[in-house]
Amino acid sequence: MDRTRCGAGAGKAAPGRARPGTSGSDGRGADGRGSDARGSHDRWTRYRFREVWDLDAAPARVYAALERPESYPLWWPQIHAVVPTGDGHSGTALIRSALPYTLRVTADALLRDPVRGILEVALRGDLEGWARWTVRPRPGGARALYEQEVEVRRPLMRWLALPGRPVFRLNHTLMMRAGRRGLAAHLAAGPEAV
């Protein structure tokens, strides 16, 4: 079989992803008018990110690098450590970008599909939600699409949710730029690097 559903969440929609007629991750209920009982403060603690990385490497090489998160600290400066769990389907990452705090996030594999170029994980810890890489061919290389929907769980970040939101988004942007540059250099080092 060319695709693998992983872990306890296999077959379920990724956390935070709305199904038709249910509450969406943006804090609005099915009617779209803010009927979510968690309150308006929570909408400031939720983030939706979408990044595109155009890379000068074959899609299979890009996918191979992205499916090995334990190697991310070798090429992604803001990911300081990734400690896999014994089950082989999850691991905990320590992430620190420009701001003076370290996030601890555990990723549980939901989907690995090398044929379609999809990697998807559920996130828990200081961030809760999901993230997905989709790798596709493009002229001269590959395009990696990163999508993430999360809610901040770390108390200080929740407290600073409204005034800190633009800074948190900028922090994420800087981290993703460094990740793209790091992966491009890693892939340029040759096939043995992946």
Coordinates of C-alpha atoms in Angstrom, one line a residue:
M1 CA 0.0 0.0 0.0
D2 CA 1.4 3.4 -0.9
R3 CA 0.0 5.4 2.0
T4 CA 0.1 4.8 5.7
R5 CA -2.3 6.0 8.3
C6 CA -0.3 6.2 11.5
G7 CA -1.0 6.1 15.2
A8 CA -4.2 6.4 17.3
G9 CA -5.7 9.2 15.2
A10 CA -5.6 7.2 12.0
G11 CA -8.8 7.6 10.0
K12 CA -9.9 10.7 11.9
A13 CA -9.9 14.3 10.7
A14 CA -6.9 16.2 11.9
P15 CA -7.6 18.1 15.1
G16 CA -8.9 21.6 14.5
R17 CA -10.2 20.8 11.1
A18 CA -13.9 21.6 10.7
R19 CA -16.3 19.1 9.1
P20 CA -19.4 20.4 7.4
G21 CA -22.0 21.6 10.0
T22 CA -19.5 21.7 12.9
S23 CA -17.6 24.4 14.6
G24 CA -14.5 25.5 12.6
S25 CA -11.1 26.3 13.9
D26 CA -11.6 30.0 13.5
G27 CA -13.8 30.2 16.6
R28 CA -17.1 30.5 14.6
G29 CA -19.8 27.9 14.9
A30 CA -21.5 26.2 12.0
D31 CA -23.6 29.3 11.5
G32 CA -20.4 31.4 11.0
R33 CA -21.5 34.0 13.7
G34 CA -19.3 33.2 16.6
S35 CA -21.5 30.7 18.4
D36 CA -18.4 28.9 19.8
A37 CA -18.8 28.7 23.6
R38 CA -15.1 29.2 24.3
G39 CA -15.4 33.0 23.9
S40 CA -13.9 35.7 21.8
H41 CA -10.5 35.6 23.5
D42 CA -9.8 32.2 22.0
R43 CA -10.0 33.5 18.4
W44 CA -6.8 35.5 19.1
T45 CA -5.0 32.3 20.2
R46 CA -5.7 30.5 17.0
Y47 CA -3.4 30.6 13.9
R48 CA -3.7 29.4 10.4
F49 CA -0.4 29.4 8.4
R50 CA 0.3 28.5 4.7
E51 CA 3.8 28.6 3.3
V52 CA 5.2 27.6 -0.1
W53 CA 8.8 26.5 -0.5
D54 CA 10.1 26.2 -4.1
L55 CA 13.1 23.9 -4.0
D56 CA 15.7 22.9 -6.6
A57 CA 15.5 19.1 -5.9
A58 CA 13.4 16.2 -7.0
P59 CA 10.1 15.8 -5.1
A60 CA 11.1 12.4 -3.8
R61 CA 14.3 13.9 -2.2
V62 CA 12.3 16.8 -0.6
Y63 CA 9.7 14.3 0.7
A64 CA 12.4 12.1 2.1
A65 CA 14.0 15.0 4.0
L66 CA 10.6 16.2 5.4
E67 CA 9.5 12.7 6.5
R68 CA 12.5 12.5 8.8
P69 CA 11.8 15.2 11.5
E70 CA 14.6 13.8 13.7
S71 CA 17.0 15.3 11.2
Y72 CA 15.4 18.8 11.1
P73 CA 17.8 20.2 13.7
L74 CA 20.6 19.5 11.2
W75 CA 19.2 22.0 8.7
W76 CA 16.5 24.0 10.4
P77 CA 18.2 26.4 12.9
Q78 CA 15.1 27.1 15.0
I79 CA 14.3 23.4 15.7
H80 CA 16.8 22.7 18.5
A81 CA 15.9 19.0 19.1
V82 CA 13.5 16.3 18.0
V83 CA 13.2 13.3 20.3
P84 CA 11.3 10.4 18.8
T85 CA 9.0 8.3 21.0
G86 CA 9.4 4.5 21.1
D87 CA 6.4 3.9 18.8
G88 CA 8.0 5.4 15.8
H89 CA 4.9 7.5 15.0
S90 CA 5.5 10.5 17.2
G91 CA 8.2 12.8 18.6
T92 CA 8.7 15.9 20.7
A93 CA 10.4 19.0 19.2
L94 CA 12.0 21.9 21.0
I95 CA 11.5 25.0 18.8
R96 CA 12.9 28.5 19.4
S97 CA 12.9 31.3 16.8
A98 CA 13.6 35.0 17.4
L99 CA 11.5 35.5 20.5
P100 CA 13.0 34.5 23.9
Y101 CA 10.9 31.3 24.5
T102 CA 11.2 27.7 23.6
L103 CA 8.1 25.8 22.5
R104 CA 7.7 22.1 23.3
V105 CA 5.4 20.4 20.7
T106 CA 4.7 16.7 20.3
A107 CA 3.8 15.6 16.7
D108 CA 1.8 12.4 16.2
A109 CA 1.8 11.1 12.7
L110 CA -1.6 10.9 11.0
L111 CA -0.7 10.3 7.4
R112 CA 2.3 9.4 5.4
D113 CA 1.6 9.1 1.7
P114 CA 4.8 9.2 -0.5
V115 CA 2.9 8.7 -3.7
R116 CA 0.7 11.8 -3.2
G117 CA 3.6 13.5 -1.4
I118 CA 1.6 14.2 1.9
L119 CA 2.8 14.1 5.5
E120 CA 0.3 15.1 8.2
V121 CA 0.6 15.3 11.9
A122 CA -1.5 16.1 15.0
L123 CA 0.2 18.6 17.3
R124 CA -0.1 18.9 21.1
G125 CA 1.8 20.6 23.8
D126 CA 2.4 24.4 23.7
L127 CA 0.6 24.3 20.3
E128 CA -2.4 22.2 19.6
G129 CA -3.8 21.4 16.2
W130 CA -2.4 19.9 13.0
A131 CA 0.2 20.5 10.3
R132 CA 0.7 19.1 6.8
W133 CA 3.3 19.1 4.1
T134 CA 2.3 18.4 0.5
V135 CA 5.2 18.0 -1.9
R136 CA 4.5 18.3 -5.7
P137 CA 6.7 18.5 -8.8
R138 CA 7.4 21.8 -10.4
P139 CA 9.7 22.8 -13.3
G140 CA 13.2 22.3 -12.1
G141 CA 12.4 20.8 -8.7
A142 CA 9.7 20.5 -6.1
R143 CA 7.1 22.7 -4.4
A144 CA 6.5 22.0 -0.7
L145 CA 3.3 23.4 0.6
Y146 CA 3.1 23.7 4.4
E147 CA -0.3 24.2 6.1
Q148 CA -0.8 24.5 9.8
E149 CA -3.8 25.3 12.0
V150 CA -3.0 25.6 15.7
E151 CA -4.2 27.0 19.0
V152 CA -1.6 28.4 21.4
R153 CA -1.8 26.5 24.7
R154 CA 1.2 28.1 26.5
P155 CA -0.2 30.4 29.2
L156 CA 2.1 33.4 28.6
M157 CA 1.4 33.3 24.8
R158 CA -2.4 33.1 25.6
W159 CA -2.1 36.0 27.9
L160 CA -0.3 38.1 25.3
A161 CA -2.6 36.8 22.5
L162 CA -4.0 40.1 21.3
P163 CA -1.0 42.5 21.7
G164 CA 1.5 39.8 20.7
R165 CA -0.3 38.4 17.6
P166 CA 1.6 40.4 15.0
V167 CA 4.9 39.6 16.7
F168 CA 4.0 35.9 16.9
R169 CA 3.1 35.8 13.2
L170 CA 6.4 37.5 12.3
N171 CA 8.3 35.1 14.4
H172 CA 6.7 32.2 12.5
T173 CA 7.5 33.8 9.2
L174 CA 11.2 34.2 10.1
M175 CA 11.3 30.6 11.2
M176 CA 9.8 29.3 8.0
R177 CA 12.2 31.4 5.9
A178 CA 15.2 30.0 7.8
G179 CA 13.7 26.5 7.3
R180 CA 13.4 26.9 3.6
R181 CA 17.0 28.2 3.3
G182 CA 18.3 25.4 5.5
L183 CA 16.5 22.7 3.6
A184 CA 17.6 24.1 0.2
A185 CA 21.3 24.0 1.4
H186 CA 20.8 20.6 2.9
L187 CA 19.4 19.2 -0.4
A188 CA 22.2 21.0 -2.4
A189 CA 24.8 19.1 -0.3
G190 CA 23.9 16.0 -2.3
P191 CA 21.9 12.8 -2.0
E192 CA 23.9 11.5 1.0
A193 CA 22.6 14.4 3.0
V194 CA 19.0 13.2 2.8

